[in-house]
Amino acid sequence: MHGGWLTYTILAIFTVGSLIPLVWQIIAASHSSGRLAQTPPPLWFGDRLFDNLGSAWTDANLGLALLNTTFVAGTITFSTVLFATLAGFSFAKLRFRAKNLLFLLVIGTMMVPPQLTVVPLFMAVSEVGWTDHLQAVILPMMVSAFGVFFMRQYLSQALPTELIEAARVDGAHSLRVVWHVVFPVARPAMAVLGMLTFVAAWNEFFWPIIALTQRNPTVQVALTNLGRGYVPDQGVIMAGALLGTLPLLIAFVLFGKQIVGGIMHGAIKG
Amino acid sequence: MTTDNVPAAPPVSTGGAAPPGDAAKEQRRANRRSRRYQRDTKWSPYGFIAPFFVFFAAFGLFPLLYTGWSALHRVSLHNPNELEWVGFQNFTRLWEDEFFWNALGNTFTIGVISTVPQLLMALGIAHLLNYKLRGSMMFRVAMLTPYATSIAAATLVFAMLYGRDYGLINWALGLVGIDPVSWEAGSWSSQFAVSTIVIWRWTGYNALIYLAAMQAVPHDLYESAALDGASRWKQFIHVTIPSLRPTIIFTVVVSTIGATQLFGEPLLFAGSPAGGSQSQYQTLGLYMYQMGWFNFHLGRAAAIAWTMFMLLILIGLVYWAITRWVNRDTAGKEA
């Protein structure tokens, strides 16, 4: 079935709707706050983009924030993918006692909202003096129930049991099997999970805003500070928002096709 | 790996016994290998799942239970490790608290007006993307970009777009003769505005998930429907939607959990934890944050958290019952 002109029109409208706020953000980031407080709003780029980017960079401590966020998201992604692959392999292909019960527990943990853990985590963090330290954000997010579920679904289909048995017959112990058989087979799914985890960790908001302050922020925490001035400068706010999103947007321009393929691949099929 | 490569067992002291014959030695080595093999297969599964459960116990399960414990105490933010037992007082005070009911109602309305249109539009877009199209990848990438935009960045942009005096949206409405709307101050208008941020960020993502499921639907189903003279719309209703049922349930559950936890959008839309001058778009998540970290009542914040949890369990049970009922219904028809 081919799409007609109506199909193209509707899709074009949605595409424009998806992109307008981002494009307008760049336009607004290139104007002074005085120009932004006029009617009609600016519809084309002004000349203050680099001034505003510079102000946002210093006002919101964005250099440190970007460095912190890269480190936090990178660490979380690495550990989530590693542990999810190990546990997913175990649940998909190995036999052990209480396996179904334990897997049910993993699924159940996906229902626990972050709000439920925040009060005690905050108590613990302030008790050991980790307020403003990055490990306070990283440690609670090192594993993900969704990741375990996702890797199990993938490996139970993609990894032939005979392959594991053959390696076993050759005398390979479990870690060897994981390294030489499981990891190579799991690589595509690990890439998808890694990408989803990185985006989520980069954009994580609720817990960092409680655990960190402006002295040692992640990007999302730093951005909340921009709007708080007595007379907030809208151009600078937009420039800051742009800087906080830029790394992921660049990744989208470069790897858009793979990212879309990954998300579609990771979807639960009917 | 090749089969003729038998790994040598490491030298193990045989306890000072006289050197046994070759056959016995071979036998013992084989036994040792098989014991080690059994130990390995028995314990390594637990080793592989251990990291997940250790971290989950420390940063998920324990805090979950401790939140329930704190909810039964008076706990101040200034002294978070001093608990004073008050029983169910935190919960009874919530019951009488008009701000709690206000936040509960807002969470519900914002949840509905953000989730329902979002999933319906995603379904429609996925259906269109499922046609053979030129530039189909371009549409997909463009629609997914909002997903990569953080809550903070997206909300700051939308707060400006919805500005009363100089916002782009009121200006555009003015072009078609509609008076400026005070988006942030009104009750319905502000909830609508907050919902559009959620819709904007997640519609494309859900559309891709639906599209993936649609591409797994066998082609002959459509062909035989077309032979029976079913229009495209009828095919969509009678072939696509039923085939997508598990995916639809999955997205509904995930979106409901997300809607119950809505926090960043209302917080940043006005830049305060009150959720507007009349708390007109304060959600439960936001109210919990205000109660704990601005009013310093960590115990009552914990009580709000547990109330949210119980609500989610309740919603989960309702969904489960609906799914069972729907499945039984179709099973009866097919039989």
Coordinates of C-alpha atoms in Angstrom, one line a residue:
Chain A
M1 CA 0.0 0.0 0.0
H2 CA 1.3 3.4 -0.9
G3 CA 0.5 6.6 1.0
G4 CA -1.5 9.3 -0.8
W5 CA -1.0 13.1 -0.5
L6 CA -3.2 13.1 2.6
T7 CA -0.8 10.8 4.3
Y8 CA 2.2 13.0 3.5
T9 CA 0.3 16.1 4.6
I10 CA -0.6 14.7 8.0
L11 CA 2.9 13.3 8.6
A12 CA 4.4 16.6 7.5
I13 CA 2.3 18.5 10.0
F14 CA 3.4 16.2 12.8
T15 CA 7.0 16.5 11.7
V16 CA 6.8 20.3 11.8
G17 CA 5.1 20.1 15.2
S18 CA 7.9 18.0 16.5
L19 CA 10.6 20.3 15.2
I20 CA 9.1 23.8 15.7
P21 CA 9.8 24.1 19.5
L22 CA 13.4 23.1 18.9
V23 CA 13.9 25.4 16.0
W24 CA 12.2 28.3 17.8
Q25 CA 14.4 27.5 20.8
I26 CA 17.5 28.3 18.7
I27 CA 15.8 31.4 17.3
A28 CA 15.0 32.7 20.8
A29 CA 18.5 31.8 22.0
S30 CA 19.8 34.3 19.4
H31 CA 18.0 37.3 20.6
S32 CA 18.3 39.7 23.5
S33 CA 15.6 39.5 26.3
G34 CA 14.5 43.0 25.2
R35 CA 13.7 41.8 21.7
L36 CA 11.9 38.7 23.0
A37 CA 9.6 40.9 25.1
Q38 CA 8.1 42.5 21.9
T39 CA 5.2 41.6 19.7
P40 CA 5.4 39.9 17.3
P41 CA 7.9 37.4 18.6
P42 CA 11.0 37.0 16.5
L43 CA 10.6 34.5 13.7
W44 CA 14.1 34.5 12.4
F45 CA 17.6 34.3 13.9
G46 CA 19.1 37.3 15.6
D47 CA 22.8 38.1 16.3
R48 CA 23.1 37.4 20.0
L49 CA 23.4 33.6 19.9
F50 CA 27.0 33.4 21.0
D51 CA 26.6 36.1 23.7
N52 CA 23.7 34.2 25.2
L53 CA 25.5 30.9 25.0
G54 CA 28.4 32.4 26.8
S55 CA 26.2 33.9 29.5
A56 CA 24.3 30.6 30.0
W57 CA 27.6 28.7 30.1
T58 CA 28.8 30.9 33.1
D59 CA 25.5 31.5 34.8
A60 CA 24.5 27.9 35.0
N61 CA 28.0 26.4 35.5
L62 CA 27.3 24.4 32.4
G63 CA 30.9 23.3 31.7
L64 CA 31.0 21.4 35.0
A65 CA 27.4 20.3 34.5
L66 CA 28.1 18.8 31.1
L67 CA 31.2 17.0 32.4
N68 CA 29.3 15.6 35.3
T69 CA 26.4 14.5 33.2
T70 CA 28.6 12.7 30.7
F71 CA 30.4 10.9 33.5
V72 CA 27.1 10.0 35.3
A73 CA 25.3 8.8 32.2
G74 CA 28.3 6.9 30.9
T75 CA 28.9 5.0 34.2
I76 CA 25.2 4.2 34.6
T77 CA 25.0 3.0 31.0
F78 CA 28.0 0.7 31.3
S79 CA 26.9 -0.9 34.5
T80 CA 23.2 -1.2 33.5
V81 CA 24.1 -2.9 30.2
L82 CA 26.7 -5.3 31.8
F83 CA 24.5 -6.4 34.7
A84 CA 21.3 -6.6 32.6
T85 CA 23.1 -8.9 30.0
L86 CA 24.4 -11.2 32.8
A87 CA 21.0 -11.4 34.5
G88 CA 19.1 -11.6 31.2
F89 CA 21.3 -14.5 30.1
S90 CA 20.8 -16.3 33.3
F91 CA 17.0 -15.9 33.2
A92 CA 16.8 -16.8 29.5
K93 CA 19.1 -19.8 29.3
L94 CA 20.2 -21.2 32.6
R95 CA 18.4 -23.5 35.0
F96 CA 18.3 -22.7 38.7
R97 CA 16.0 -22.9 41.7
A98 CA 13.3 -20.2 42.2
K99 CA 14.1 -18.8 38.8
N100 CA 10.5 -18.0 37.9
L101 CA 9.8 -16.4 41.3
L102 CA 12.9 -14.3 41.0
F103 CA 12.0 -13.2 37.5
L104 CA 8.6 -12.2 38.7
L105 CA 10.3 -10.1 41.4
V106 CA 12.3 -8.3 38.7
I107 CA 9.1 -7.5 36.7
G108 CA 7.4 -6.3 39.9
T109 CA 10.2 -3.8 40.6
M110 CA 9.4 -2.1 37.3
M111 CA 6.2 -0.8 39.1
V112 CA 8.1 0.9 41.9
P113 CA 8.0 4.6 41.2
P114 CA 11.1 6.6 42.1
Q115 CA 9.1 8.8 44.5
L116 CA 8.9 5.8 46.8
T117 CA 12.6 5.6 47.4
V118 CA 13.5 9.2 47.5
V119 CA 12.9 10.0 51.2
P120 CA 15.2 7.2 52.6
L121 CA 17.8 7.7 49.9
F122 CA 17.9 11.3 50.9
M123 CA 18.3 10.4 54.5
A124 CA 21.1 8.0 53.7
V125 CA 22.9 10.4 51.4
S126 CA 22.8 13.2 54.0
E127 CA 23.9 10.8 56.7
V128 CA 27.0 9.7 54.9
G129 CA 27.7 13.2 53.6
W130 CA 27.2 12.4 49.9
T131 CA 25.0 15.5 49.1
D132 CA 26.5 17.1 46.0
H133 CA 28.6 14.0 45.2
L134 CA 28.0 12.2 41.9
Q135 CA 28.0 8.7 43.5
A136 CA 24.7 9.7 45.1
V137 CA 23.1 9.9 41.7
I138 CA 25.0 7.0 40.1
L139 CA 24.7 4.2 42.7
P140 CA 20.8 4.0 42.8
M141 CA 20.7 3.8 39.0
M142 CA 23.4 1.1 38.3
V143 CA 20.8 -1.6 37.5
S144 CA 17.5 -1.6 35.7
A145 CA 14.7 -4.1 35.9
F146 CA 13.6 -3.1 32.4
G147 CA 17.1 -3.9 31.2
V148 CA 17.0 -7.4 32.6
F149 CA 13.6 -8.0 31.1
F150 CA 14.7 -6.6 27.8
M151 CA 17.9 -8.7 27.6
R152 CA 16.1 -11.8 28.6
Q153 CA 13.5 -11.4 25.9
Y154 CA 16.2 -10.9 23.3
L155 CA 18.5 -13.7 24.4
S156 CA 15.8 -16.3 24.8
Q157 CA 15.2 -15.9 21.0
A158 CA 18.6 -14.9 19.6
L159 CA 20.9 -17.2 21.5
P160 CA 20.6 -20.9 20.5
T161 CA 20.9 -23.2 23.5
E162 CA 23.1 -25.6 21.3
L163 CA 25.7 -22.9 21.1
I164 CA 26.0 -22.8 24.9
E165 CA 26.0 -26.6 25.1
A166 CA 28.7 -26.9 22.5
A167 CA 30.9 -24.5 24.5
R168 CA 30.1 -26.5 27.6
V169 CA 31.2 -29.7 26.0
D170 CA 34.5 -28.1 25.1
G171 CA 35.0 -27.5 28.8
A172 CA 34.3 -23.8 28.9
H173 CA 33.4 -22.5 32.3
S174 CA 30.5 -20.0 32.7
L175 CA 32.5 -16.8 32.5
R176 CA 34.1 -18.1 29.2
V177 CA 30.7 -18.9 27.8
V178 CA 29.5 -15.3 28.7
W179 CA 32.6 -13.7 27.1
H180 CA 32.8 -15.8 24.0
V181 CA 29.2 -16.8 23.3
V182 CA 26.7 -14.5 25.1
F183 CA 28.3 -11.1 24.6
P184 CA 28.9 -11.5 20.8
V185 CA 25.3 -12.6 20.3
A186 CA 23.8 -10.0 22.6
R187 CA 25.8 -7.1 21.0
P188 CA 22.9 -5.5 19.0
A189 CA 20.5 -5.6 22.0
M190 CA 23.2 -4.2 24.2
A191 CA 23.6 -1.3 21.9
V192 CA 19.9 -0.6 22.0
L193 CA 19.7 -0.9 25.8
G194 CA 22.8 1.3 26.1
M195 CA 21.3 4.0 24.0
L196 CA 18.0 4.0 25.8
T197 CA 19.8 4.0 29.2
F198 CA 22.1 6.9 28.1
V199 CA 19.2 9.1 27.0
A200 CA 17.3 8.4 30.2
A201 CA 20.3 8.9 32.4
W202 CA 21.2 12.2 30.6
N203 CA 17.6 13.5 31.1
E204 CA 17.1 12.1 34.7
F205 CA 15.6 14.9 36.7
F206 CA 13.8 13.9 39.9
W207 CA 16.5 12.3 42.1
P208 CA 19.4 14.6 40.9
I209 CA 17.4 17.7 41.8
I210 CA 17.0 16.3 45.4
A211 CA 20.6 14.9 45.8
L212 CA 22.6 17.6 44.1
T213 CA 22.8 21.4 44.3
Q214 CA 24.1 24.1 42.0
R215 CA 27.6 23.6 43.4
N216 CA 28.0 20.3 41.6
P217 CA 25.1 19.9 39.2
T218 CA 24.1 17.7 36.3
V219 CA 22.8 19.5 33.3
Q220 CA 19.2 19.1 34.3
V221 CA 19.8 20.5 37.7
A222 CA 21.8 23.4 36.3
L223 CA 19.0 24.3 33.9
T224 CA 16.5 24.7 36.7
N225 CA 18.7 27.5 38.1
L226 CA 18.5 29.6 34.9
G227 CA 14.8 30.5 35.2
R228 CA 15.1 31.5 38.9
G229 CA 16.6 35.0 38.6
Y230 CA 14.6 38.1 39.6
V231 CA 14.3 39.2 36.0
P232 CA 15.2 36.0 34.1
D233 CA 16.8 36.6 30.7
Q234 CA 14.8 34.5 28.3
G235 CA 17.4 34.5 25.6
V236 CA 20.0 33.1 28.0
I237 CA 17.5 30.5 29.3
M238 CA 16.9 29.3 25.8
A239 CA 20.6 29.2 25.1
G240 CA 21.1 27.1 28.3
A241 CA 18.3 24.7 27.3
L242 CA 19.9 24.4 23.9
L243 CA 23.3 23.5 25.4
G244 CA 21.8 20.9 27.6
T245 CA 20.1 19.2 24.7
L246 CA 22.8 19.7 22.1
P247 CA 24.9 16.5 22.7
L248 CA 21.8 14.3 22.2
L249 CA 20.6 16.3 19.3
I250 CA 24.0 15.9 17.5
A251 CA 23.8 12.2 18.2
F252 CA 20.3 12.2 16.5
V253 CA 21.6 14.0 13.4
L254 CA 24.6 11.6 13.1
F255 CA 22.9 8.3 14.1
G256 CA 19.2 9.0 13.7
K257 CA 18.6 6.0 11.5
Q258 CA 20.3 3.6 13.9
I259 CA 18.5 5.1 16.9
V260 CA 15.1 4.7 15.3
G261 CA 16.0 1.2 14.2
G262 CA 17.1 0.4 17.8
I263 CA 13.9 1.8 19.4
M264 CA 11.8 -0.2 16.9
H265 CA 13.8 -3.3 17.5
G266 CA 13.5 -2.9 21.3
A267 CA 9.7 -2.5 21.1
I268 CA 7.5 -5.3 22.4
K269 CA 6.1 -6.9 19.3
G270 CA 2.4 -7.9 19.2
Chain B
M1 CA 36.9 -23.6 20.3
T2 CA 37.7 -27.1 19.2
T3 CA 36.8 -30.4 20.7
D4 CA 40.3 -31.9 20.9
N5 CA 41.4 -29.1 23.2
V6 CA 40.8 -30.7 26.6
P7 CA 41.9 -28.2 29.3
A8 CA 44.4 -29.7 31.8
A9 CA 43.2 -29.7 35.4
P10 CA 45.5 -27.8 37.7
P11 CA 47.7 -29.9 39.9
V12 CA 46.0 -30.6 43.2
S13 CA 47.6 -32.3 46.1
T14 CA 46.3 -35.9 46.4
G15 CA 46.8 -35.9 50.2
G16 CA 50.1 -37.8 50.2
A17 CA 48.7 -41.1 48.9
A18 CA 51.0 -43.3 46.9
P19 CA 51.0 -42.5 43.2
P20 CA 48.0 -44.4 41.8
G21 CA 47.8 -46.1 38.5
D22 CA 47.1 -44.3 35.3
A23 CA 43.5 -45.4 35.0
A24 CA 42.7 -44.3 38.6
K25 CA 44.4 -41.0 38.0
E26 CA 42.4 -40.4 34.9
Q27 CA 39.2 -41.3 36.7
R28 CA 40.0 -39.0 39.6
R29 CA 40.8 -36.1 37.3
A30 CA 37.5 -36.7 35.5
N31 CA 35.6 -36.7 38.8
R32 CA 37.2 -33.5 39.8
R33 CA 36.3 -31.9 36.5
S34 CA 32.7 -33.0 36.8
R35 CA 32.5 -31.8 40.4
R36 CA 33.9 -28.4 39.4
Y37 CA 31.5 -28.4 36.4
Q38 CA 28.5 -29.1 38.6
R39 CA 29.5 -26.4 41.1
D40 CA 29.9 -24.0 38.2
T41 CA 26.5 -24.7 36.6
K42 CA 24.8 -24.7 40.0
W43 CA 26.1 -21.4 41.3
S44 CA 27.0 -19.3 38.3
P45 CA 23.3 -18.4 37.5
Y46 CA 23.0 -16.9 41.0
G47 CA 26.3 -15.1 40.4
F48 CA 25.0 -13.5 37.2
I49 CA 21.7 -12.2 38.8
A50 CA 23.4 -11.2 42.0
P51 CA 24.5 -7.7 41.0
F52 CA 21.0 -6.8 40.0
F53 CA 19.4 -8.1 43.2
V54 CA 22.1 -6.6 45.5
F55 CA 21.7 -3.1 44.0
F56 CA 17.9 -3.5 43.9
A57 CA 17.8 -4.6 47.5
A58 CA 20.0 -1.6 48.6
F59 CA 18.5 1.1 46.5
G60 CA 15.0 -0.1 45.7
L61 CA 13.5 -2.6 48.1
F62 CA 15.0 -1.2 51.3
P63 CA 14.1 2.4 50.6
L64 CA 10.6 1.3 49.6
L65 CA 10.0 -0.4 52.9
Y66 CA 11.8 2.3 54.9
T67 CA 9.5 4.9 53.2
G68 CA 6.6 3.0 54.6
W69 CA 8.2 3.1 58.0
S70 CA 9.0 6.8 57.8
A71 CA 5.4 7.5 56.8
L72 CA 4.4 6.4 60.3
H73 CA 6.7 8.9 61.9
R74 CA 7.2 12.6 62.2
V75 CA 10.5 13.3 60.3
S76 CA 11.9 16.8 59.7
L77 CA 14.2 17.7 56.8
H78 CA 16.5 19.5 59.3
N79 CA 17.0 16.3 61.2
P80 CA 16.2 13.5 58.8
N81 CA 17.5 10.7 60.9
E82 CA 15.4 11.4 64.0
L83 CA 12.1 9.6 63.8
E84 CA 9.2 10.2 66.2
W85 CA 6.4 7.6 66.1
V86 CA 3.0 9.1 65.2
G87 CA 1.2 6.0 63.7
F88 CA -1.2 6.8 60.9
Q89 CA -1.4 10.5 61.6
N90 CA 0.4 11.4 58.4
F91 CA -2.2 9.5 56.4
T92 CA -5.2 10.9 58.3
R93 CA -3.9 14.4 57.8
L94 CA -3.6 13.8 54.1
W95 CA -7.2 12.7 54.1
E96 CA -8.2 16.2 55.5
D97 CA -5.8 18.1 53.3
E98 CA -7.4 20.0 50.5
F99 CA -4.0 20.4 48.7
F100 CA -3.7 16.6 48.6
W101 CA -7.1 16.1 47.0
N102 CA -6.3 19.0 44.6
A103 CA -3.0 17.4 43.6
L104 CA -4.7 14.0 43.2
G105 CA -7.4 15.5 41.0
N106 CA -4.8 17.4 38.9
T107 CA -2.7 14.2 38.5
F108 CA -5.7 12.4 37.2
T109 CA -6.9 15.1 34.7
I110 CA -3.5 15.9 33.4
G111 CA -2.8 12.2 33.2
V112 CA -5.9 11.6 31.1
I113 CA -5.6 14.6 28.8
S114 CA -1.9 13.9 28.2
T115 CA -2.0 10.1 27.8
V116 CA -5.2 9.5 25.8
P117 CA -4.6 11.9 22.9
Q118 CA -0.9 10.9 22.9
L119 CA -1.5 7.2 22.4
L120 CA -4.4 7.8 19.9
M121 CA -2.2 10.1 17.8
A122 CA 0.7 7.7 18.0
L123 CA -1.5 4.9 16.7
G124 CA -2.6 7.0 13.8
I125 CA 0.9 8.2 12.9
A126 CA 2.2 4.6 13.1
H127 CA -0.5 3.5 10.7
L128 CA 0.4 6.2 8.2
L129 CA 4.2 5.4 8.6
N130 CA 3.3 1.8 7.8
Y131 CA 2.5 2.8 4.2
K132 CA 5.2 2.7 1.6
L133 CA 6.5 6.2 1.8
R134 CA 9.3 8.3 0.3
G135 CA 11.5 9.9 3.0
S136 CA 9.9 7.6 5.7
M137 CA 13.2 7.5 7.7
M138 CA 13.3 11.3 7.8
F139 CA 9.8 11.5 9.3
R140 CA 10.7 8.9 11.9
V141 CA 13.9 10.6 13.0
A142 CA 12.2 14.0 13.1
M143 CA 9.4 12.7 15.2
L144 CA 11.8 11.0 17.7
T145 CA 13.9 14.2 18.4
P146 CA 11.5 15.4 21.1
Y147 CA 12.2 12.2 23.0
A148 CA 15.9 13.2 23.3
T149 CA 15.0 16.6 24.7
S150 CA 15.1 16.7 28.5
I151 CA 12.1 17.6 30.6
A152 CA 13.9 20.7 31.7
A153 CA 14.8 22.0 28.3
A154 CA 11.4 21.1 26.8
T155 CA 9.5 22.8 29.7
L156 CA 11.6 26.0 29.5
V157 CA 10.8 26.3 25.8
F158 CA 7.1 25.6 26.2
A159 CA 6.8 28.0 29.1
M160 CA 8.1 30.7 26.7
L161 CA 5.9 29.6 23.9
Y162 CA 2.9 29.8 26.2
G163 CA 3.8 33.3 27.6
R164 CA 0.8 35.5 28.0
D165 CA 2.1 38.8 26.6
Y166 CA 4.8 37.9 24.1
G167 CA 4.4 34.1 23.6
L168 CA 4.4 32.7 20.1
I169 CA 1.2 30.8 20.7
N170 CA -0.9 33.8 21.8
W171 CA 0.6 35.8 18.9
A172 CA -0.5 33.0 16.5
L173 CA -4.0 32.9 18.1
G174 CA -4.2 36.6 17.7
L175 CA -3.6 36.3 13.9
V176 CA -6.8 34.3 13.7
G177 CA -8.7 36.7 15.9
I178 CA -8.6 34.8 19.3
D179 CA -7.9 36.9 22.4
P180 CA -4.7 36.1 24.3
V181 CA -5.1 33.3 26.8
S182 CA -3.5 33.4 30.2
W183 CA -2.0 29.9 29.9
E184 CA -0.2 29.8 33.2
A185 CA -2.8 31.4 35.4
G186 CA -5.9 29.6 34.3
S187 CA -6.9 26.2 35.6
W188 CA -7.8 24.3 32.5
S189 CA -5.5 26.3 30.2
S190 CA -2.5 25.5 32.4
Q191 CA -3.3 21.8 32.7
F192 CA -3.7 21.8 28.9
A193 CA -0.3 23.5 28.5
V194 CA 1.5 21.1 30.8
S195 CA -0.1 18.1 29.0
T196 CA 1.1 19.4 25.6
I197 CA 4.7 19.2 26.8
V198 CA 4.2 15.5 27.7
I199 CA 2.4 14.8 24.4
W200 CA 5.1 16.5 22.5
R201 CA 7.9 14.5 24.1
W202 CA 6.3 11.1 23.9
T203 CA 4.0 10.8 20.8
G204 CA 6.8 10.0 18.3
Y205 CA 8.4 7.5 20.6
N206 CA 5.1 5.6 21.1
A207 CA 4.4 5.8 17.3
L208 CA 7.7 4.0 16.6
I209 CA 6.8 1.3 19.1
Y210 CA 3.4 0.8 17.5
L211 CA 5.0 0.8 14.0
A212 CA 7.4 -2.0 15.1
A213 CA 4.4 -4.0 16.2
M214 CA 2.5 -3.3 13.0
Q215 CA 5.3 -4.5 10.9
A216 CA 5.2 -7.8 12.6
V217 CA 1.5 -8.3 11.6
P218 CA 1.5 -11.0 8.8
H219 CA 0.7 -9.5 5.3
D220 CA -1.8 -12.3 4.4
L221 CA -4.2 -11.0 7.1
Y222 CA -4.5 -7.7 5.2
E223 CA -4.7 -9.4 1.8
S224 CA -7.5 -11.7 2.8
A225 CA -9.3 -8.7 4.5
A226 CA -8.9 -6.8 1.2
L227 CA -10.2 -9.7 -0.8
D228 CA -13.3 -9.7 1.5
G229 CA -13.7 -6.0 0.5
A230 CA -12.7 -4.4 3.7
S231 CA -11.7 -0.7 3.4
R232 CA -8.4 0.6 4.8
W233 CA -10.3 1.9 7.8
K234 CA -12.0 -1.4 8.4
Q235 CA -8.6 -3.2 8.0
F236 CA -7.1 -0.8 10.6
I237 CA -10.0 -1.6 13.1
H238 CA -10.3 -5.3 12.5
V239 CA -6.8 -6.4 11.7
T240 CA -4.3 -3.9 13.0
I241 CA -5.8 -3.0 16.4
P242 CA -6.5 -6.6 17.5
S243 CA -2.9 -7.7 16.5
L244 CA -1.5 -4.8 18.4
R245 CA -3.3 -5.5 21.6
P246 CA -0.3 -6.6 23.8
T247 CA 1.7 -3.6 22.6
I248 CA -1.2 -1.2 23.3
I249 CA -1.6 -2.6 26.8
F250 CA 2.1 -2.2 27.4
T251 CA 2.1 1.4 26.3
V252 CA -1.0 2.2 28.4
V253 CA 0.6 0.7 31.5
V254 CA 3.9 2.5 31.0
S255 CA 2.1 5.9 30.2
T256 CA -0.1 5.5 33.3
I257 CA 3.0 5.0 35.5
G258 CA 4.6 8.0 33.9
A259 CA 1.5 10.1 34.4
T260 CA 1.2 9.2 38.0
Q261 CA 4.8 10.4 38.6
L262 CA 4.5 13.6 36.6
F263 CA 6.9 16.1 38.3
G264 CA 9.4 18.0 36.2
E265 CA 6.9 19.6 33.8
P266 CA 4.7 21.2 36.4
L267 CA 7.7 22.2 38.5
L268 CA 9.4 24.1 35.8
F269 CA 6.4 25.4 34.0
A270 CA 6.1 28.2 36.6
G271 CA 9.5 27.6 38.3
S272 CA 8.0 26.8 41.8
P273 CA 6.9 23.6 43.6
A274 CA 3.5 25.1 44.3
G275 CA 2.3 24.3 40.8
G276 CA 0.8 27.7 40.0
S277 CA -0.6 30.5 42.1
Q278 CA -3.7 28.5 42.9
S279 CA -1.8 25.1 42.8
Q280 CA -4.0 24.6 39.7
Y281 CA -1.5 22.2 38.1
Q282 CA 0.3 20.8 41.2
T283 CA 0.6 17.0 40.8
L284 CA 1.1 14.4 43.5
G285 CA 4.8 14.1 42.7
L286 CA 5.2 17.8 43.0
Y287 CA 3.1 18.1 46.2
M288 CA 5.3 15.4 47.7
Y289 CA 8.4 17.4 46.8
Q290 CA 7.0 20.6 48.2
M291 CA 5.9 18.8 51.5
G292 CA 9.3 17.2 52.0
W293 CA 11.8 19.7 50.7
F294 CA 10.0 23.1 51.2
N295 CA 7.7 22.4 54.2
F296 CA 10.4 20.1 55.7
H297 CA 7.9 17.3 56.5
L298 CA 9.7 14.2 55.3
G299 CA 7.3 11.9 57.1
R300 CA 4.3 13.3 55.3
A301 CA 6.2 13.3 52.0
A302 CA 6.7 9.5 52.6
A303 CA 3.0 9.1 53.3
I304 CA 2.2 10.8 49.9
A305 CA 4.7 8.5 48.2
W306 CA 3.0 5.4 49.7
T307 CA -0.4 6.7 48.7
M308 CA 0.9 7.0 45.1
F309 CA 2.2 3.5 45.2
M310 CA -1.1 2.1 46.4
L311 CA -2.9 4.0 43.7
L312 CA -0.6 2.4 41.1
I313 CA -1.3 -1.0 42.5
L314 CA -5.0 -0.3 42.4
I315 CA -4.8 0.9 38.8
G316 CA -2.7 -2.2 37.9
L317 CA -5.4 -4.5 39.3
V318 CA -8.1 -2.7 37.3
Y319 CA -6.0 -3.0 34.1
W320 CA -5.4 -6.6 34.8
A321 CA -9.1 -7.3 35.3
I322 CA -9.9 -5.4 32.1
T323 CA -7.3 -7.4 30.1
R324 CA -8.7 -10.7 31.4
W325 CA -12.2 -9.7 30.6
V326 CA -11.3 -8.6 27.1
N327 CA -9.3 -11.7 26.4
R328 CA -12.1 -14.0 27.7
D329 CA -14.5 -12.1 25.5
T330 CA -12.4 -12.7 22.3
A331 CA -11.6 -16.3 23.3
G332 CA -15.3 -16.9 23.5
K333 CA -15.8 -15.5 20.0
E334 CA -13.1 -17.5 18.4
A335 CA -14.2 -20.8 19.9

